[in-house]
Short mmCIF file of C-alpha atoms in Angstrom, two decimals:
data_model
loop_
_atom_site.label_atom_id
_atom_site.label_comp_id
_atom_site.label_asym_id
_atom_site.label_seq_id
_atom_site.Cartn_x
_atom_site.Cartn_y
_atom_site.Cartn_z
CA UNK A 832 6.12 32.25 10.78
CA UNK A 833 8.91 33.75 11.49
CA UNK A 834 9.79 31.09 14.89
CA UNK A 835 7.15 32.54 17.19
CA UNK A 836 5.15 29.77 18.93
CA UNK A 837 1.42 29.97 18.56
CA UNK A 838 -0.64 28.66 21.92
CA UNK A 839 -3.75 29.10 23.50
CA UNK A 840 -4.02 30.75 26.82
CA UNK A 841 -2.65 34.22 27.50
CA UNK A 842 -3.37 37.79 27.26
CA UNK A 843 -2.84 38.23 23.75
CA UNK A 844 -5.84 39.17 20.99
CA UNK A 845 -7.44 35.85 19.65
CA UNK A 846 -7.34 34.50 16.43
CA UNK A 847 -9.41 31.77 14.93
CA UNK A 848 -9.76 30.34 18.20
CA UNK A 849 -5.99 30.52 18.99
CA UNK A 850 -3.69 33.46 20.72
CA UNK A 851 -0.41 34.52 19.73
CA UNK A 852 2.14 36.66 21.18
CA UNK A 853 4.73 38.04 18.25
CA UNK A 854 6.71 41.07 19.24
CA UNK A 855 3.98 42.31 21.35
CA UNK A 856 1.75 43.62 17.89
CA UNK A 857 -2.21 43.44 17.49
CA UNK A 858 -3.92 41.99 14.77
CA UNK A 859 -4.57 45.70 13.85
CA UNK A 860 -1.46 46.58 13.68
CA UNK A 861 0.04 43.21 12.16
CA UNK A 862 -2.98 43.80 9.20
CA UNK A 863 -1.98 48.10 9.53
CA UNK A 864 1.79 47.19 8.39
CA UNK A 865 0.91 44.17 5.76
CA UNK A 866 -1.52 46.91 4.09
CA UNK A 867 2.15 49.10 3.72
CA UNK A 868 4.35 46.88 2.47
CA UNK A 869 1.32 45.20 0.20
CA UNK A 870 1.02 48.91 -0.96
CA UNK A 871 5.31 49.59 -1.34
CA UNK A 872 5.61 46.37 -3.21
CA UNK A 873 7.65 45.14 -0.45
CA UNK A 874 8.42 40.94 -0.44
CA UNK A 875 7.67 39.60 2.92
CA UNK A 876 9.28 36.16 3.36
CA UNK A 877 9.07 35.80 -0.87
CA UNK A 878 5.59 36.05 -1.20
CA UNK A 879 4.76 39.16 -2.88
CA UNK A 880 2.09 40.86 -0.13
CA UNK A 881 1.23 37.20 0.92
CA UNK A 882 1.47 36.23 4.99
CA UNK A 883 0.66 32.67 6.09
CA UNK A 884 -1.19 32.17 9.01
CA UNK A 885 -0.75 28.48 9.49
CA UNK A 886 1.05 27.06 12.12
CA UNK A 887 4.56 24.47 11.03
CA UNK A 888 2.44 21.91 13.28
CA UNK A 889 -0.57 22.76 11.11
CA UNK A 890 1.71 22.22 8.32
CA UNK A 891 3.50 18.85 9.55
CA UNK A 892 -0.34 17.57 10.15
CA UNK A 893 -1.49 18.08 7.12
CA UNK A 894 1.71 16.23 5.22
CA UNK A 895 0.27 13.40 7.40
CA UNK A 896 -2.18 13.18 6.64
CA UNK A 897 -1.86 12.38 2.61
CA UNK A 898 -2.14 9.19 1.67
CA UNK A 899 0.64 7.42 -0.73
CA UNK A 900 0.59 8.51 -4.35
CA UNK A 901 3.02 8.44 -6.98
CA UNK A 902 4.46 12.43 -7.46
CA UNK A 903 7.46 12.72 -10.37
CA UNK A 904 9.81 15.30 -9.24
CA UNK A 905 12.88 15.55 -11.61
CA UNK A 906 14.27 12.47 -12.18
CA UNK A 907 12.86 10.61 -9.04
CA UNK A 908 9.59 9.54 -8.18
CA UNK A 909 8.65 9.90 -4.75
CA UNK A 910 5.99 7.24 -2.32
CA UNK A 911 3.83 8.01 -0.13
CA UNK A 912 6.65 7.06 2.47
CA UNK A 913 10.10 8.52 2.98
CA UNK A 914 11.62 6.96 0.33
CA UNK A 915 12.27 7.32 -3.19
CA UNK A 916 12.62 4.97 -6.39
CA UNK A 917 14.14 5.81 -9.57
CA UNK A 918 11.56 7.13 -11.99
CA UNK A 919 13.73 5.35 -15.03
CA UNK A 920 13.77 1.97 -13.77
CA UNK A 921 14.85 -0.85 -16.51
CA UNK A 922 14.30 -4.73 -15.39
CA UNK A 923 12.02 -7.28 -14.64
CA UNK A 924 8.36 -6.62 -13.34
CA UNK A 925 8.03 -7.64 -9.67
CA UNK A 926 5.38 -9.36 -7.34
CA UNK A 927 5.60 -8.81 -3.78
CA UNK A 928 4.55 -11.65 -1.54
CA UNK A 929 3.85 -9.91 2.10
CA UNK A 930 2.61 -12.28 4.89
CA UNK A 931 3.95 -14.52 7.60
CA UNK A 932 6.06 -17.97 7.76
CA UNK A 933 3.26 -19.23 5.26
CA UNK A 934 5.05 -17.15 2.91
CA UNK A 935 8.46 -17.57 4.16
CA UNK A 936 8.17 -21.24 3.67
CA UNK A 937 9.57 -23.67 6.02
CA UNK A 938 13.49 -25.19 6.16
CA UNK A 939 13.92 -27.73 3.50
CA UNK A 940 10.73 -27.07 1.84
CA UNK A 941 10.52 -24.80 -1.44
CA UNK A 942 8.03 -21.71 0.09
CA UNK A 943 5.05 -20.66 -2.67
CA UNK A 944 6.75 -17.56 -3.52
CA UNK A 945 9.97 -19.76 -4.79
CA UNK A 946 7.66 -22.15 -6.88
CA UNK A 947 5.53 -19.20 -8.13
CA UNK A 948 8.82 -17.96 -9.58
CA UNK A 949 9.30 -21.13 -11.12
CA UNK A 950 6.19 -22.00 -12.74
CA UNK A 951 6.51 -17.94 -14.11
CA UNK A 952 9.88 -18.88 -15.05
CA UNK A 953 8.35 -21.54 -17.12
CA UNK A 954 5.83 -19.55 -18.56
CA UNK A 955 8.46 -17.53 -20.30
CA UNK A 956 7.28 -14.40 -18.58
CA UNK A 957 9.89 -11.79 -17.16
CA UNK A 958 8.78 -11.01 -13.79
CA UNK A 959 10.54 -11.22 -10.40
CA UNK A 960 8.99 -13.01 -6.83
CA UNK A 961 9.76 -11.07 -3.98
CA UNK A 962 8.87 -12.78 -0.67
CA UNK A 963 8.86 -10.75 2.46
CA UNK A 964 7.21 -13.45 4.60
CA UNK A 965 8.20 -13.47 8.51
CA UNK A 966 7.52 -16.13 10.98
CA UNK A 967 5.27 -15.37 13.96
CA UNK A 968 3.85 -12.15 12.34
CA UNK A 969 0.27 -11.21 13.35
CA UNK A 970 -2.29 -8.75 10.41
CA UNK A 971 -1.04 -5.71 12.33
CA UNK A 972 2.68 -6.52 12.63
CA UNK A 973 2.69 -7.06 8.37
CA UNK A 974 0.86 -3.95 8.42
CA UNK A 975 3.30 -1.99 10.23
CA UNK A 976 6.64 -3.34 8.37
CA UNK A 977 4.44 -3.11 4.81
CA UNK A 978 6.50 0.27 4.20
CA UNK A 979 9.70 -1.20 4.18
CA UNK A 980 8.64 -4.22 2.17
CA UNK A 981 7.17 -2.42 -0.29
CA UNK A 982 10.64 0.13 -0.72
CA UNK A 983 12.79 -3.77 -0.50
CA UNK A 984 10.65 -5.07 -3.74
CA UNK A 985 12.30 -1.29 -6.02
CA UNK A 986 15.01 -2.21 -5.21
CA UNK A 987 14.57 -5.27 -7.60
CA UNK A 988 14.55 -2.52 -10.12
CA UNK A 989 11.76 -2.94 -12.11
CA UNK A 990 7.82 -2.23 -12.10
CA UNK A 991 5.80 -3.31 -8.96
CA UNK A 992 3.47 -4.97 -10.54
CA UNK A 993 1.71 -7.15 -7.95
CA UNK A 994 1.18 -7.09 -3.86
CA UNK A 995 0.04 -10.52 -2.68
CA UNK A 996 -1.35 -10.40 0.88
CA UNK A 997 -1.62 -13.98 2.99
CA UNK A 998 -1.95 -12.97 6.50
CA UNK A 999 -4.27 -13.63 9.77
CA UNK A 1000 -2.83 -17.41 10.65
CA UNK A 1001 -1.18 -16.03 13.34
CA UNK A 1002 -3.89 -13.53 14.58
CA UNK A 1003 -5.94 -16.94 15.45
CA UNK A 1004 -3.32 -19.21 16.43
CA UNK A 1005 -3.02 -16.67 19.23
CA UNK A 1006 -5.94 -16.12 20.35
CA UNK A 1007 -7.98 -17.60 23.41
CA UNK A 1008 -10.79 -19.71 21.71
CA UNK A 1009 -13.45 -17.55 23.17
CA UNK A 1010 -11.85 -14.30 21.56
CA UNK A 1011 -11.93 -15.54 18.07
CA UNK A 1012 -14.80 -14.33 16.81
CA UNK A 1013 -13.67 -11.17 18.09
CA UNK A 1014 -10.59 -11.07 16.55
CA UNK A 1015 -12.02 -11.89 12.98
CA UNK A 1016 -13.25 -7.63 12.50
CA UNK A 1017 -9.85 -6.49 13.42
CA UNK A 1018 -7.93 -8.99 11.15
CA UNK A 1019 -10.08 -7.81 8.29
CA UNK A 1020 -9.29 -4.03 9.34
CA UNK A 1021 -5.99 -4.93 9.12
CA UNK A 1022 -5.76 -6.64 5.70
CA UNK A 1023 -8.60 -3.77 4.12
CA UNK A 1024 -5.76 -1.11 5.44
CA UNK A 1025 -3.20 -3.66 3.40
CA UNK A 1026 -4.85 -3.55 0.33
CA UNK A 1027 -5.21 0.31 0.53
CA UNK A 1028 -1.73 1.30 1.16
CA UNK A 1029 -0.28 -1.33 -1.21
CA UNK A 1030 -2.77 0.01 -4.20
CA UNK A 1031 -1.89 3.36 -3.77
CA UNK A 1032 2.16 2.51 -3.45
CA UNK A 1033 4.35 3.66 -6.67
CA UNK A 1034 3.50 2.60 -9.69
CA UNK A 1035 -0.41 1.37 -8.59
CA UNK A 1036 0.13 -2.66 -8.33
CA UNK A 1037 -2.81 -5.22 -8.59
CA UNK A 1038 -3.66 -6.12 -5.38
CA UNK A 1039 -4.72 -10.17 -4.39
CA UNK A 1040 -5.31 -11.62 -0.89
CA UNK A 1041 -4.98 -15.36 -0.25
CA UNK A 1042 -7.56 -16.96 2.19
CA UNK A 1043 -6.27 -19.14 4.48
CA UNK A 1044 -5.32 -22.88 4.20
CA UNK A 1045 -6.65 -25.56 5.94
CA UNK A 1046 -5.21 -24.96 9.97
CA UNK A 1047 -5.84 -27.91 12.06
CA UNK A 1048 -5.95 -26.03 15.60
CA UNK A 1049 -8.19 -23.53 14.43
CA UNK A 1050 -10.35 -24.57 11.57
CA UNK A 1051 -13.73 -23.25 12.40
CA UNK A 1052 -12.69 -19.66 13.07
CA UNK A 1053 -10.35 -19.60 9.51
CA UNK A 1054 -13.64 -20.91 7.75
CA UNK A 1055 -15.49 -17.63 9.40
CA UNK A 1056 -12.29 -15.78 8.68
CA UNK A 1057 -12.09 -16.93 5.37
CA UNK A 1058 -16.28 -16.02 4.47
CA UNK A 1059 -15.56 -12.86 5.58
CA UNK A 1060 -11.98 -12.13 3.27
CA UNK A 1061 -14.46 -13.55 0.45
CA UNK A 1062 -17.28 -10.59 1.60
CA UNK A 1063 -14.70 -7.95 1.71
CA UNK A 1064 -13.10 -8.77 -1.42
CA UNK A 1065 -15.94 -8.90 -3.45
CA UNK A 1066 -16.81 -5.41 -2.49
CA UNK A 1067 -13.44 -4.38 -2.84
CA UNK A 1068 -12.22 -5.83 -6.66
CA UNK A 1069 -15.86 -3.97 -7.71
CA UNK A 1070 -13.85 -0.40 -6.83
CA UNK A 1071 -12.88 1.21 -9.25
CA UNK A 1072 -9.13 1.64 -9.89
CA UNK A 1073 -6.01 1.90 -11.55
CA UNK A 1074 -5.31 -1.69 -10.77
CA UNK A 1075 -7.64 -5.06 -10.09
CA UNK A 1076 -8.22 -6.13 -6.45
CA UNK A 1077 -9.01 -9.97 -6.66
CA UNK A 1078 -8.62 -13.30 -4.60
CA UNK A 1079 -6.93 -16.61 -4.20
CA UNK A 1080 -9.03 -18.81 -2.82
CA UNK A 1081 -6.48 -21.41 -0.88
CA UNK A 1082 -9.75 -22.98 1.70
CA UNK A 1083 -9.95 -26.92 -0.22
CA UNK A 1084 -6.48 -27.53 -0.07
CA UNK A 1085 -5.80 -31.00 1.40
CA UNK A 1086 -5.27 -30.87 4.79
CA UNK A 1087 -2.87 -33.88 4.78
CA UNK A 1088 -0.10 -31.81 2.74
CA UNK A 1089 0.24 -29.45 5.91
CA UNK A 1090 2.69 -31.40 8.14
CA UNK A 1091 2.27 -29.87 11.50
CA UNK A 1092 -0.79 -28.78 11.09
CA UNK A 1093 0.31 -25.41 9.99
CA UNK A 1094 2.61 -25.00 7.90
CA UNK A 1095 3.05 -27.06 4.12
CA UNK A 1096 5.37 -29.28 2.31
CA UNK A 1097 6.55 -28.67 -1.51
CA UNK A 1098 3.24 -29.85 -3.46
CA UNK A 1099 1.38 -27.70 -0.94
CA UNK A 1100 3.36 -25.16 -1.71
CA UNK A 1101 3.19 -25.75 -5.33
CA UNK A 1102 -0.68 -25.64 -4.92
CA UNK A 1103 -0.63 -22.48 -3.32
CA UNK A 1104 1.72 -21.12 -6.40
CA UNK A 1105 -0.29 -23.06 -8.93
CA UNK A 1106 -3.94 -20.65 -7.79
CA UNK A 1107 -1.91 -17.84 -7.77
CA UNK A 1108 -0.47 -18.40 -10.95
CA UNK A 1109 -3.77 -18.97 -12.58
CA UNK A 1110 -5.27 -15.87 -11.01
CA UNK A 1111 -2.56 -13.12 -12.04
CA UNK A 1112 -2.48 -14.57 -15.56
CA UNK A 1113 -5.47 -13.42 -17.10
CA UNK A 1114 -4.24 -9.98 -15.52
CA UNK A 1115 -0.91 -10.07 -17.30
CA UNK A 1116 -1.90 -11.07 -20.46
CA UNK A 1117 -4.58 -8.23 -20.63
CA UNK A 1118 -2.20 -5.79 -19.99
CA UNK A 1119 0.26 -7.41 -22.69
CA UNK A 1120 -2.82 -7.41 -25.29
CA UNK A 1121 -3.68 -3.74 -24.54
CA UNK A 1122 0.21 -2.29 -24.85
CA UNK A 1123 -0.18 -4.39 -28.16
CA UNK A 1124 -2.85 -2.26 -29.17
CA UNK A 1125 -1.82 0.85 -27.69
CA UNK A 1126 1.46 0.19 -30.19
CA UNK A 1127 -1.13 -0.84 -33.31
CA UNK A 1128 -3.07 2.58 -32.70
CA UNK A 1129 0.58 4.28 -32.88
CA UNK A 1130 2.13 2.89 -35.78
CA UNK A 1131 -1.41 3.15 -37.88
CA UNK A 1132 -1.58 6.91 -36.91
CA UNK A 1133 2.09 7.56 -38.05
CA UNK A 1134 1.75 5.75 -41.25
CA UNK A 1135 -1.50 7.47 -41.78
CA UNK A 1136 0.48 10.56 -40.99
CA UNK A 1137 3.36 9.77 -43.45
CA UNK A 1138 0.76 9.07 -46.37
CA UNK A 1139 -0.91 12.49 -46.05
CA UNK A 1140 2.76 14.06 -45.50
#
């Protein structure tokens, strides 16, 4: 309060553990003149016989420490993040594809994101495919840079609706053979702290992780990899939430439709879109049948209302 600095050591009078030198007063005396002004009525620092004895570190921790929620303030709603959204948003619902050049596609191929907007497209369904894939990314860099994909999918303008989540190709592509089964925990880590912060970002998206495809180099550690994304998954969807937590399951694609071993050409692409399609559907037309009843329950109660009027 006040500027002082709070630190241990000294030859001040302790405190919860902590010593504090501010204008050379005791606690007695600090407690002496809060009991006069609480008496007088006098504001200290506009609360009304009220001192705060945290520290602005204490303070700073604490802020943190929260984890991302959606809080309406006036006519913005703020994320967990330092960033803001506007809380009146009018367009298109929007998917976010995070993940690495497996969802950026390679040059002169249509990437799954692009063909998962088409087959929506075709569907008739208003929603917008927002792919923040980036080549060479590892579970931890996606993690990192998941902020500022999440705050580049608002400005689309509409609802974040879905987070999809294909990562970990690169995590064992560089690792030393004998460190993969090492490397499987902390890749799972990784995409479990994912899920989390893209769950809790504004306006509570579903959630789906992708296992991984068929990777020639590497095949025997994505099949562990891929038992364990299943394991964690099926724990995870069984939370309890405002939105579903569920899984694309990309492990019997052909092999032969990834070119270099890695990465895939159109119709694997369209695969990939074609699974994710058909697992975000049943989710979208849930929600459509339940705002159709919400609506029902509305217009019943009003023209109930009207008859008794």
């Amino acid at each position: 309060r006040s500027g002082y600095p709070t630190q241990r050591g000294g030859s001040a009078t302790q405190r919860n553990g902590y010593y504090t030198q501010r204008s050379g007063y005791t606690i007695t005396q600090r407690q002496e003149r809060h009991e006069r002004n609480e008496r007088h009525g006098h504001e200290r620092h506009g609360h009304l016989g009220h001192s705060s004895h945290r520290s602005y570190s204490c303070i700073m921790q604490s802020t943190r420490l929260r984890s991302p929620r959606l809080a309406s303030s006036g006519s913005q709603v703020s994320l967990g993040f330092s960033s803001t959204v506007p809380a009146n948003n009018s367009g298109k619902d929007v998917i976010l594809c995070v993940g690495d050049s497996l969802t950026a596609g390679k040059k002169g191929f249509r990437s799954y994101p692009s063909q998962l907007q088409r087959l929506l497209d075709e569907d008739g369904l208003q929603m917008k495919v927002h792919s923040s894939g980036v080549w060479g990314h590892t579970s931890q860099d996606v993690l990192k840079r998941l902020p500022s994909a999440l705050q580049s999918a608002f400005t689309e303008g509409g609802r974040l609706a879905f987070v999809l989540i294909l990562v970990g190709t690169n995590d064992l592509l560089h690792s030393h053979p004998h460190q993969l089964d090492y490397q499987i925990p902390n890749i799972i880590n990784n995409i479990r702290a994912i899920c989390e912060t893209a769950a809790n970002a504004a306006f509570f998206p579903h959630v789906g992780v992708l296992t991984l495809p068929p990777l020639a180099s590497r095949n025997p550690a994505r099949l562990r990899l891929n038992q364990q994304i299943r394991h964690f998954m099926a724990g995870y969807a069984a939370q309890k939430g405002l939105s579903e937590r569920f899984l694309v399951d990309l492990e019997s694609l052909n092999p032969s439709l990834a070119q270099d071993g890695v990465h895939f050409n159109d119709e694997g692409y369209m695969e990939f879109a074609r699974r994710t399609r058909a697992a975000i559907l049943p989710i979208i037309q849930a929600e459509a049948a339940s705002k159709s009843r919400l609506v029902s329950k509305s217009w019943l109660g009003s023209w109930i209302e009207s008859l008794g009027g």
